[in-house]
Amino acid sequence: MIDLQESRKKIDEVDQKLLELFEYRMQLAQDIAAYKRTTGKAVYDPDREKEKLAALEAMAKEEQNKKAVAAFFSQIMSLGRRLQYSLLGTRDCFGFQEVDKIHTDSNTKIAYYGEKGSYTEQAMQEYFNKEVTGISMGTFAEVMQAVKEGQAEYGVLPIENSSTGSLSDIYDLLAEYNNTIIGEHVVKVEHCLWGIPGARLSDITKVYSSHRQGLLQCSDFLKQYPNIRPVEGGSTAGCAKRILEEGDITQAAIASRIAGEYYGLQLLQDSIHKEANNATRFIIISNLKMYQKGADSTSICFELPHKTGSLYHMLSHLIYNNINMTRIESRPVPDKAFEYRFFIDLEGCINQPVIQNALYSIKEEAMNMKILGCFLPVR
């Protein structure tokens, strides 16, 4: 019969030897880092690692140990790389500059999505304390373009709703444009059903709403009226303006109380959203690489090779540096079937060494890593 205590004692002895060998291996990794510092050679050599893992796996005597051997040495190699990254990594902010605060006045131009009275305009006014000049834009892309070209110094866009999730279009635009996120703001959303003056709820056969998110947020209410056909029609305020201009008593709009009152519409039903605490998170963007003093959230995106474990290996750089990931999203990469781009928010500022080390590591091993911004998140 096996003696459990004796087996544990032997395992302790083996672990001690493994520890000694591991520390010796990490010292060798430091020597290699010193060599690479002088030659400029890349830390990550995927072809060499692949060959080495295959050779080690083939050396395993027991068949059931082969996969475990590959996983074991893959982790050791990964730890060695991270040590080298920490020794070789840059100690800058990847071109981002810290500013004390955003300076604005009544002449500062802010591009926002939607018509006057939209939730995005409300977010702009609240974030900038109304001391700015807002420029209404018809699409999300137009906001991005206006900021990119300098027509507006900043832009405001919705990115996530508390009940229906993220707006995928915004993530795609963040990857496409070189604008950066410099701030966030949350607006409590209260959707109301509006008609033209004199309209009644029983008259309505068509209702306009903004992006499909607005319809999803009000889906429970709309299910009660199967005779009403929902239609996407631009921003919430744009929908309010549209039904007023068309003057059709059978048309209604899902819009904010501010928008409905601004356009002089008839309130048909208030609070038609399905969640009492419905709120939308907005991002503030700039074409400058900057972050405000006190910022403690960093957002990045990257693509990965389409193979087993690639996302796990990227995220392990965060674990190694003890960084908390607060959000992750994935989006298809254009023109690459079934390949994805990942968007991640991290706790920490881009000026912190652990964030810099993690970003440097991901940049070296991922494809097309991009820093989307550093900002103070709304909590």
PDB file of N, CA, C and O in Angstrom, residues 263-326:
ATOM      1  N   TYR A 263     -39.477  69.827 -28.991  1.00  0.00           N
ATOM      2  CA  TYR A 263     -40.151  69.875 -30.292  1.00  0.00           C
ATOM      3  C   TYR A 263     -41.673  70.044 -30.166  1.00  0.00           C
ATOM      4  O   TYR A 263     -42.394  69.990 -31.160  1.00  0.00           O
ATOM      5  N   GLY A 264     -42.160  70.253 -28.938  1.00  0.00           N
ATOM      6  CA  GLY A 264     -43.581  70.534 -28.740  1.00  0.00           C
ATOM      7  C   GLY A 264     -44.492  69.373 -29.058  1.00  0.00           C
ATOM      8  O   GLY A 264     -45.600  69.572 -29.579  1.00  0.00           O
ATOM      9  N   LEU A 265     -44.073  68.149 -28.735  1.00  0.00           N
ATOM     10  CA  LEU A 265     -44.861  66.962 -29.060  1.00  0.00           C
ATOM     11  C   LEU A 265     -45.852  66.617 -27.949  1.00  0.00           C
ATOM     12  O   LEU A 265     -45.770  67.133 -26.829  1.00  0.00           O
ATOM     13  N   GLN A 266     -46.740  65.689 -28.278  1.00  0.00           N
ATOM     14  CA  GLN A 266     -47.755  65.216 -27.335  1.00  0.00           C
ATOM     15  C   GLN A 266     -47.225  63.975 -26.621  1.00  0.00           C
ATOM     16  O   GLN A 266     -46.861  62.989 -27.258  1.00  0.00           O
ATOM     17  N   LEU A 267     -47.184  64.001 -25.288  1.00  0.00           N
ATOM     18  CA  LEU A 267     -46.730  62.840 -24.519  1.00  0.00           C
ATOM     19  C   LEU A 267     -47.829  61.780 -24.519  1.00  0.00           C
ATOM     20  O   LEU A 267     -48.927  62.014 -24.003  1.00  0.00           O
ATOM     21  N   LEU A 268     -47.518  60.611 -25.087  1.00  0.00           N
ATOM     22  CA  LEU A 268     -48.486  59.518 -25.147  1.00  0.00           C
ATOM     23  C   LEU A 268     -48.310  58.525 -24.010  1.00  0.00           C
ATOM     24  O   LEU A 268     -49.264  57.935 -23.525  1.00  0.00           O
ATOM     25  N   GLN A 269     -47.055  58.307 -23.608  1.00  0.00           N
ATOM     26  CA  GLN A 269     -46.755  57.393 -22.496  1.00  0.00           C
ATOM     27  C   GLN A 269     -45.347  57.687 -22.001  1.00  0.00           C
ATOM     28  O   GLN A 269     -44.414  57.762 -22.799  1.00  0.00           O
ATOM     29  N   ASP A 270     -45.200  57.869 -20.696  1.00  0.00           N
ATOM     30  CA  ASP A 270     -43.858  58.113 -20.171  1.00  0.00           C
ATOM     31  C   ASP A 270     -43.240  56.820 -19.654  1.00  0.00           C
ATOM     32  O   ASP A 270     -43.924  55.813 -19.445  1.00  0.00           O
ATOM     33  N   SER A 271     -41.922  56.831 -19.500  1.00  0.00           N
ATOM     34  CA  SER A 271     -41.158  55.716 -18.913  1.00  0.00           C
ATOM     35  C   SER A 271     -41.522  54.362 -19.519  1.00  0.00           C
ATOM     36  O   SER A 271     -41.970  53.444 -18.827  1.00  0.00           O
ATOM     37  N   ILE A 272     -41.300  54.211 -20.814  1.00  0.00           N
ATOM     38  CA  ILE A 272     -41.670  52.957 -21.482  1.00  0.00           C
ATOM     39  C   ILE A 272     -40.509  51.974 -21.566  1.00  0.00           C
ATOM     40  O   ILE A 272     -40.651  50.888 -22.118  1.00  0.00           O
ATOM     41  N   HIS A 273     -39.341  52.341 -21.035  1.00  0.00           N
ATOM     42  CA  HIS A 273     -38.209  51.413 -21.015  1.00  0.00           C
ATOM     43  C   HIS A 273     -38.457  50.330 -19.965  1.00  0.00           C
ATOM     44  O   HIS A 273     -39.171  50.555 -18.983  1.00  0.00           O
ATOM     45  N   LYS A 274     -37.836  49.159 -20.158  1.00  0.00           N
ATOM     46  CA  LYS A 274     -38.178  48.021 -19.308  1.00  0.00           C
ATOM     47  C   LYS A 274     -37.413  47.962 -17.998  1.00  0.00           C
ATOM     48  O   LYS A 274     -37.792  47.212 -17.102  1.00  0.00           O
ATOM     49  N   GLU A 275     -36.331  48.717 -17.856  1.00  0.00           N
ATOM     50  CA  GLU A 275     -35.564  48.723 -16.618  1.00  0.00           C
ATOM     51  C   GLU A 275     -35.622  50.092 -15.968  1.00  0.00           C
ATOM     52  O   GLU A 275     -35.358  51.107 -16.619  1.00  0.00           O
ATOM     53  N   ALA A 276     -35.935  50.105 -14.663  1.00  0.00           N
ATOM     54  CA  ALA A 276     -36.086  51.377 -13.954  1.00  0.00           C
ATOM     55  C   ALA A 276     -34.780  52.165 -13.907  1.00  0.00           C
ATOM     56  O   ALA A 276     -34.778  53.396 -13.953  1.00  0.00           O
ATOM     57  N   ASN A 277     -33.653  51.442 -13.808  1.00  0.00           N
ATOM     58  CA  ASN A 277     -32.347  52.099 -13.709  1.00  0.00           C
ATOM     59  C   ASN A 277     -31.625  52.140 -15.056  1.00  0.00           C
ATOM     60  O   ASN A 277     -30.409  52.005 -15.129  1.00  0.00           O
ATOM     61  N   ASN A 278     -32.376  52.307 -16.115  1.00  0.00           N
ATOM     62  CA  ASN A 278     -31.809  52.355 -17.464  1.00  0.00           C
ATOM     63  C   ASN A 278     -30.850  53.545 -17.606  1.00  0.00           C
ATOM     64  O   ASN A 278     -31.190  54.680 -17.277  1.00  0.00           O
ATOM     65  N   ALA A 279     -29.639  53.282 -18.061  1.00  0.00           N
ATOM     66  CA  ALA A 279     -28.638  54.346 -18.217  1.00  0.00           C
ATOM     67  C   ALA A 279     -27.735  54.021 -19.391  1.00  0.00           C
ATOM     68  O   ALA A 279     -27.532  52.849 -19.740  1.00  0.00           O
ATOM     69  N   THR A 280     -27.182  55.064 -20.000  1.00  0.00           N
ATOM     70  CA  THR A 280     -26.260  54.896 -21.126  1.00  0.00           C
ATOM     71  C   THR A 280     -24.931  55.541 -20.788  1.00  0.00           C
ATOM     72  O   THR A 280     -24.876  56.651 -20.251  1.00  0.00           O
ATOM     73  N   ARG A 281     -23.872  54.814 -21.116  1.00  0.00           N
ATOM     74  CA  ARG A 281     -22.505  55.318 -20.904  1.00  0.00           C
ATOM     75  C   ARG A 281     -22.013  55.936 -22.212  1.00  0.00           C
ATOM     76  O   ARG A 281     -22.128  55.338 -23.277  1.00  0.00           O
ATOM     77  N   PHE A 282     -21.474  57.139 -22.115  1.00  0.00           N
ATOM     78  CA  PHE A 282     -20.950  57.861 -23.264  1.00  0.00           C
ATOM     79  C   PHE A 282     -19.437  58.033 -23.122  1.00  0.00           C
ATOM     80  O   PHE A 282     -18.910  58.110 -22.003  1.00  0.00           O
ATOM     81  N   ILE A 283     -18.743  58.089 -24.252  1.00  0.00           N
ATOM     82  CA  ILE A 283     -17.305  58.361 -24.237  1.00  0.00           C
ATOM     83  C   ILE A 283     -17.044  59.744 -24.819  1.00  0.00           C
ATOM     84  O   ILE A 283     -17.764  60.215 -25.689  1.00  0.00           O
ATOM     85  N   ILE A 284     -16.008  60.380 -24.300  1.00  0.00           N
ATOM     86  CA  ILE A 284     -15.542  61.668 -24.800  1.00  0.00           C
ATOM     87  C   ILE A 284     -14.249  61.397 -25.564  1.00  0.00           C
ATOM     88  O   ILE A 284     -13.321  60.756 -25.028  1.00  0.00           O
ATOM     89  N   ILE A 285     -14.162  61.841 -26.815  1.00  0.00           N
ATOM     90  CA  ILE A 285     -13.001  61.524 -27.647  1.00  0.00           C
ATOM     91  C   ILE A 285     -12.274  62.790 -28.095  1.00  0.00           C
ATOM     92  O   ILE A 285     -12.840  63.875 -28.146  1.00  0.00           O
ATOM     93  N   SER A 286     -11.000  62.619 -28.409  1.00  0.00           N
ATOM     94  CA  SER A 286     -10.148  63.703 -28.891  1.00  0.00           C
ATOM     95  C   SER A 286      -9.221  63.137 -29.953  1.00  0.00           C
ATOM     96  O   SER A 286      -8.988  61.923 -30.006  1.00  0.00           O
ATOM     97  N   ASN A 287      -8.654  64.007 -30.805  1.00  0.00           N
ATOM     98  CA  ASN A 287      -7.655  63.523 -31.764  1.00  0.00           C
ATOM     99  C   ASN A 287      -6.241  63.671 -31.212  1.00  0.00           C
ATOM    100  O   ASN A 287      -5.265  63.442 -31.920  1.00  0.00           O
ATOM    101  N   LEU A 288      -6.138  64.049 -29.935  1.00  0.00           N
ATOM    102  CA  LEU A 288      -4.839  64.176 -29.273  1.00  0.00           C
ATOM    103  C   LEU A 288      -4.599  62.996 -28.346  1.00  0.00           C
ATOM    104  O   LEU A 288      -5.535  62.493 -27.721  1.00  0.00           O
ATOM    105  N   LYS A 289      -3.358  62.550 -28.267  1.00  0.00           N
ATOM    106  CA  LYS A 289      -2.997  61.480 -27.336  1.00  0.00           C
ATOM    107  C   LYS A 289      -2.729  62.101 -25.971  1.00  0.00           C
ATOM    108  O   LYS A 289      -1.609  62.500 -25.663  1.00  0.00           O
ATOM    109  N   MET A 290      -3.765  62.188 -25.166  1.00  0.00           N
ATOM    110  CA  MET A 290      -3.616  62.794 -23.851  1.00  0.00           C
ATOM    111  C   MET A 290      -4.507  62.084 -22.848  1.00  0.00           C
ATOM    112  O   MET A 290      -5.451  61.378 -23.211  1.00  0.00           O
ATOM    113  N   TYR A 291      -4.191  62.274 -21.576  1.00  0.00           N
ATOM    114  CA  TYR A 291      -5.031  61.758 -20.500  1.00  0.00           C
ATOM    115  C   TYR A 291      -4.998  62.756 -19.352  1.00  0.00           C
ATOM    116  O   TYR A 291      -3.999  63.447 -19.139  1.00  0.00           O
ATOM    117  N   GLN A 292      -6.107  62.853 -18.632  1.00  0.00           N
ATOM    118  CA  GLN A 292      -6.203  63.818 -17.552  1.00  0.00           C
ATOM    119  C   GLN A 292      -5.570  63.271 -16.271  1.00  0.00           C
ATOM    120  O   GLN A 292      -5.586  62.056 -16.020  1.00  0.00           O
ATOM    121  N   LYS A 293      -5.032  64.171 -15.487  1.00  0.00           N
ATOM    122  CA  LYS A 293      -4.448  63.797 -14.210  1.00  0.00           C
ATOM    123  C   LYS A 293      -5.495  63.077 -13.362  1.00  0.00           C
ATOM    124  O   LYS A 293      -6.633  63.531 -13.245  1.00  0.00           O
ATOM    125  N   GLY A 294      -5.125  61.938 -12.805  1.00  0.00           N
ATOM    126  CA  GLY A 294      -6.068  61.144 -12.022  1.00  0.00           C
ATOM    127  C   GLY A 294      -6.727  60.032 -12.803  1.00  0.00           C
ATOM    128  O   GLY A 294      -7.453  59.207 -12.233  1.00  0.00           O
ATOM    129  N   ALA A 295      -6.498  59.977 -14.127  1.00  0.00           N
ATOM    130  CA  ALA A 295      -7.081  58.902 -14.939  1.00  0.00           C
ATOM    131  C   ALA A 295      -6.610  57.552 -14.416  1.00  0.00           C
ATOM    132  O   ALA A 295      -5.428  57.372 -14.110  1.00  0.00           O
ATOM    133  N   ASP A 296      -7.519  56.600 -14.309  1.00  0.00           N
ATOM    134  CA  ASP A 296      -7.121  55.292 -13.783  1.00  0.00           C
ATOM    135  C   ASP A 296      -7.781  54.132 -14.528  1.00  0.00           C
ATOM    136  O   ASP A 296      -8.025  53.074 -13.973  1.00  0.00           O
ATOM    137  N   SER A 297      -8.087  54.350 -15.798  1.00  0.00           N
ATOM    138  CA  SER A 297      -8.591  53.273 -16.646  1.00  0.00           C
ATOM    139  C   SER A 297      -7.960  53.408 -18.022  1.00  0.00           C
ATOM    140  O   SER A 297      -7.874  54.514 -18.562  1.00  0.00           O
ATOM    141  N   THR A 298      -7.476  52.306 -18.567  1.00  0.00           N
ATOM    142  CA  THR A 298      -6.822  52.294 -19.870  1.00  0.00           C
ATOM    143  C   THR A 298      -7.551  51.317 -20.781  1.00  0.00           C
ATOM    144  O   THR A 298      -7.875  50.201 -20.370  1.00  0.00           O
ATOM    145  N   SER A 299      -7.811  51.737 -22.003  1.00  0.00           N
ATOM    146  CA  SER A 299      -8.556  50.920 -22.952  1.00  0.00           C
ATOM    147  C   SER A 299      -7.681  50.579 -24.154  1.00  0.00           C
ATOM    148  O   SER A 299      -6.993  51.457 -24.689  1.00  0.00           O
ATOM    149  N   ILE A 300      -7.680  49.318 -24.563  1.00  0.00           N
ATOM    150  CA  ILE A 300      -6.863  48.867 -25.693  1.00  0.00           C
ATOM    151  C   ILE A 300      -7.682  47.947 -26.593  1.00  0.00           C
ATOM    152  O   ILE A 300      -8.745  47.457 -26.207  1.00  0.00           O
ATOM    153  N   CYS A 301      -7.176  47.709 -27.797  1.00  0.00           N
ATOM    154  CA  CYS A 301      -7.721  46.661 -28.653  1.00  0.00           C
ATOM    155  C   CYS A 301      -6.579  45.973 -29.375  1.00  0.00           C
ATOM    156  O   CYS A 301      -5.495  46.553 -29.546  1.00  0.00           O
ATOM    157  N   PHE A 302      -6.791  44.741 -29.767  1.00  0.00           N
ATOM    158  CA  PHE A 302      -5.759  43.988 -30.478  1.00  0.00           C
ATOM    159  C   PHE A 302      -6.393  42.817 -31.213  1.00  0.00           C
ATOM    160  O   PHE A 302      -7.513  42.406 -30.906  1.00  0.00           O
ATOM    161  N   GLU A 303      -5.666  42.314 -32.191  1.00  0.00           N
ATOM    162  CA  GLU A 303      -6.069  41.102 -32.907  1.00  0.00           C
ATOM    163  C   GLU A 303      -5.121  39.975 -32.516  1.00  0.00           C
ATOM    164  O   GLU A 303      -3.996  40.225 -32.076  1.00  0.00           O
ATOM    165  N   LEU A 304      -5.585  38.741 -32.716  1.00  0.00           N
ATOM    166  CA  LEU A 304      -4.804  37.580 -32.317  1.00  0.00           C
ATOM    167  C   LEU A 304      -4.743  36.556 -33.440  1.00  0.00           C
ATOM    168  O   LEU A 304      -5.666  36.463 -34.251  1.00  0.00           O
ATOM    169  N   PRO A 305      -3.673  35.778 -33.469  1.00  0.00           N
ATOM    170  CA  PRO A 305      -3.640  34.665 -34.419  1.00  0.00           C
ATOM    171  C   PRO A 305      -4.743  33.672 -34.083  1.00  0.00           C
ATOM    172  O   PRO A 305      -5.077  33.480 -32.911  1.00  0.00           O
ATOM    173  N   HIS A 306      -5.308  33.069 -35.092  1.00  0.00           N
ATOM    174  CA  HIS A 306      -6.457  32.178 -34.911  1.00  0.00           C
ATOM    175  C   HIS A 306      -5.962  30.795 -34.500  1.00  0.00           C
ATOM    176  O   HIS A 306      -5.919  29.856 -35.301  1.00  0.00           O
ATOM    177  N   LYS A 307      -5.589  30.664 -33.218  1.00  0.00           N
ATOM    178  CA  LYS A 307      -5.107  29.372 -32.738  1.00  0.00           C
ATOM    179  C   LYS A 307      -5.440  29.205 -31.261  1.00  0.00           C
ATOM    180  O   LYS A 307      -5.698  30.183 -30.545  1.00  0.00           O
ATOM    181  N   THR A 308      -5.396  27.969 -30.815  1.00  0.00           N
ATOM    182  CA  THR A 308      -5.763  27.627 -29.446  1.00  0.00           C
ATOM    183  C   THR A 308      -4.902  28.366 -28.423  1.00  0.00           C
ATOM    184  O   THR A 308      -3.676  28.396 -28.534  1.00  0.00           O
ATOM    185  N   GLY A 309      -5.567  28.969 -27.437  1.00  0.00           N
ATOM    186  CA  GLY A 309      -4.854  29.573 -26.314  1.00  0.00           C
ATOM    187  C   GLY A 309      -4.340  30.972 -26.533  1.00  0.00           C
ATOM    188  O   GLY A 309      -3.736  31.552 -25.631  1.00  0.00           O
ATOM    189  N   SER A 310      -4.556  31.565 -27.719  1.00  0.00           N
ATOM    190  CA  SER A 310      -3.966  32.870 -28.001  1.00  0.00           C
ATOM    191  C   SER A 310      -4.533  33.959 -27.078  1.00  0.00           C
ATOM    192  O   SER A 310      -3.787  34.809 -26.573  1.00  0.00           O
ATOM    193  N   LEU A 311      -5.850  33.949 -26.832  1.00  0.00           N
ATOM    194  CA  LEU A 311      -6.431  34.950 -25.937  1.00  0.00           C
ATOM    195  C   LEU A 311      -5.964  34.721 -24.499  1.00  0.00           C
ATOM    196  O   LEU A 311      -5.653  35.680 -23.781  1.00  0.00           O
ATOM    197  N   TYR A 312      -5.901  33.458 -24.107  1.00  0.00           N
ATOM    198  CA  TYR A 312      -5.431  33.140 -22.752  1.00  0.00           C
ATOM    199  C   TYR A 312      -4.022  33.689 -22.515  1.00  0.00           C
ATOM    200  O   TYR A 312      -3.746  34.279 -21.469  1.00  0.00           O
ATOM    201  N   HIS A 313      -3.158  33.535 -23.492  1.00  0.00           N
ATOM    202  CA  HIS A 313      -1.778  34.006 -23.326  1.00  0.00           C
ATOM    203  C   HIS A 313      -1.719  35.527 -23.245  1.00  0.00           C
ATOM    204  O   HIS A 313      -0.916  36.089 -22.503  1.00  0.00           O
ATOM    205  N   MET A 314      -2.588  36.220 -23.992  1.00  0.00           N
ATOM    206  CA  MET A 314      -2.609  37.683 -23.900  1.00  0.00           C
ATOM    207  C   MET A 314      -3.083  38.129 -22.525  1.00  0.00           C
ATOM    208  O   MET A 314      -2.490  39.016 -21.903  1.00  0.00           O
ATOM    209  N   LEU A 315      -4.150  37.514 -22.049  1.00  0.00           N
ATOM    210  CA  LEU A 315      -4.697  37.916 -20.754  1.00  0.00           C
ATOM    211  C   LEU A 315      -3.773  37.551 -19.600  1.00  0.00           C
ATOM    212  O   LEU A 315      -3.809  38.196 -18.541  1.00  0.00           O
ATOM    213  N   SER A 316      -2.932  36.551 -19.797  1.00  0.00           N
ATOM    214  CA  SER A 316      -2.009  36.173 -18.726  1.00  0.00           C
ATOM    215  C   SER A 316      -0.991  37.277 -18.440  1.00  0.00           C
ATOM    216  O   SER A 316      -0.427  37.340 -17.340  1.00  0.00           O
ATOM    217  N   HIS A 317      -0.763  38.175 -19.406  1.00  0.00           N
ATOM    218  CA  HIS A 317       0.117  39.324 -19.143  1.00  0.00           C
ATOM    219  C   HIS A 317      -0.497  40.240 -18.093  1.00  0.00           C
ATOM    220  O   HIS A 317       0.216  40.894 -17.328  1.00  0.00           O
ATOM    221  N   LEU A 318      -1.829  40.294 -18.061  1.00  0.00           N
ATOM    222  CA  LEU A 318      -2.511  41.095 -17.046  1.00  0.00           C
ATOM    223  C   LEU A 318      -2.394  40.432 -15.680  1.00  0.00           C
ATOM    224  O   LEU A 318      -2.156  41.106 -14.667  1.00  0.00           O
ATOM    225  N   ILE A 319      -2.572  39.119 -15.649  1.00  0.00           N
ATOM    226  CA  ILE A 319      -2.457  38.385 -14.386  1.00  0.00           C
ATOM    227  C   ILE A 319      -1.053  38.534 -13.814  1.00  0.00           C
ATOM    228  O   ILE A 319      -0.870  38.794 -12.619  1.00  0.00           O
ATOM    229  N   TYR A 320      -0.042  38.402 -14.673  1.00  0.00           N
ATOM    230  CA  TYR A 320       1.350  38.497 -14.231  1.00  0.00           C
ATOM    231  C   TYR A 320       1.635  39.854 -13.592  1.00  0.00           C
ATOM    232  O   TYR A 320       2.378  39.964 -12.616  1.00  0.00           O
ATOM    233  N   ASN A 321       1.023  40.906 -14.138  1.00  0.00           N
ATOM    234  CA  ASN A 321       1.245  42.260 -13.621  1.00  0.00           C
ATOM    235  C   ASN A 321       0.191  42.684 -12.603  1.00  0.00           C
ATOM    236  O   ASN A 321       0.148  43.851 -12.202  1.00  0.00           O
ATOM    237  N   ASN A 322      -0.661  41.730 -12.182  1.00  0.00           N
ATOM    238  CA  ASN A 322      -1.684  41.974 -11.160  1.00  0.00           C
ATOM    239  C   ASN A 322      -2.613  43.122 -11.569  1.00  0.00           C
ATOM    240  O   ASN A 322      -2.917  44.023 -10.774  1.00  0.00           O
ATOM    241  N   ILE A 323      -3.078  43.080 -12.806  1.00  0.00           N
ATOM    242  CA  ILE A 323      -3.958  44.123 -13.351  1.00  0.00           C
ATOM    243  C   ILE A 323      -5.371  43.563 -13.484  1.00  0.00           C
ATOM    244  O   ILE A 323      -5.571  42.470 -14.014  1.00  0.00           O
ATOM    245  N   ASN A 324      -6.345  44.334 -13.032  1.00  0.00           N
ATOM    246  CA  ASN A 324      -7.738  43.922 -13.119  1.00  0.00           C
ATOM    247  C   ASN A 324      -8.332  44.362 -14.453  1.00  0.00           C
ATOM    248  O   ASN A 324      -8.213  45.515 -14.847  1.00  0.00           O
ATOM    249  N   MET A 325      -8.959  43.408 -15.139  1.00  0.00           N
ATOM    250  CA  MET A 325      -9.648  43.708 -16.392  1.00  0.00           C
ATOM    251  C   MET A 325     -11.113  43.970 -16.065  1.00  0.00           C
ATOM    252  O   MET A 325     -11.789  43.121 -15.474  1.00  0.00           O
ATOM    253  N   THR A 326     -11.632  45.134 -16.439  1.00  0.00           N
ATOM    254  CA  THR A 326     -13.002  45.493 -16.089  1.00  0.00           C
ATOM    255  C   THR A 326     -14.004  45.257 -17.221  1.00  0.00           C
ATOM    256  O   THR A 326     -15.207  45.246 -16.977  1.00  0.00           O
TER     257      THR A 326
END
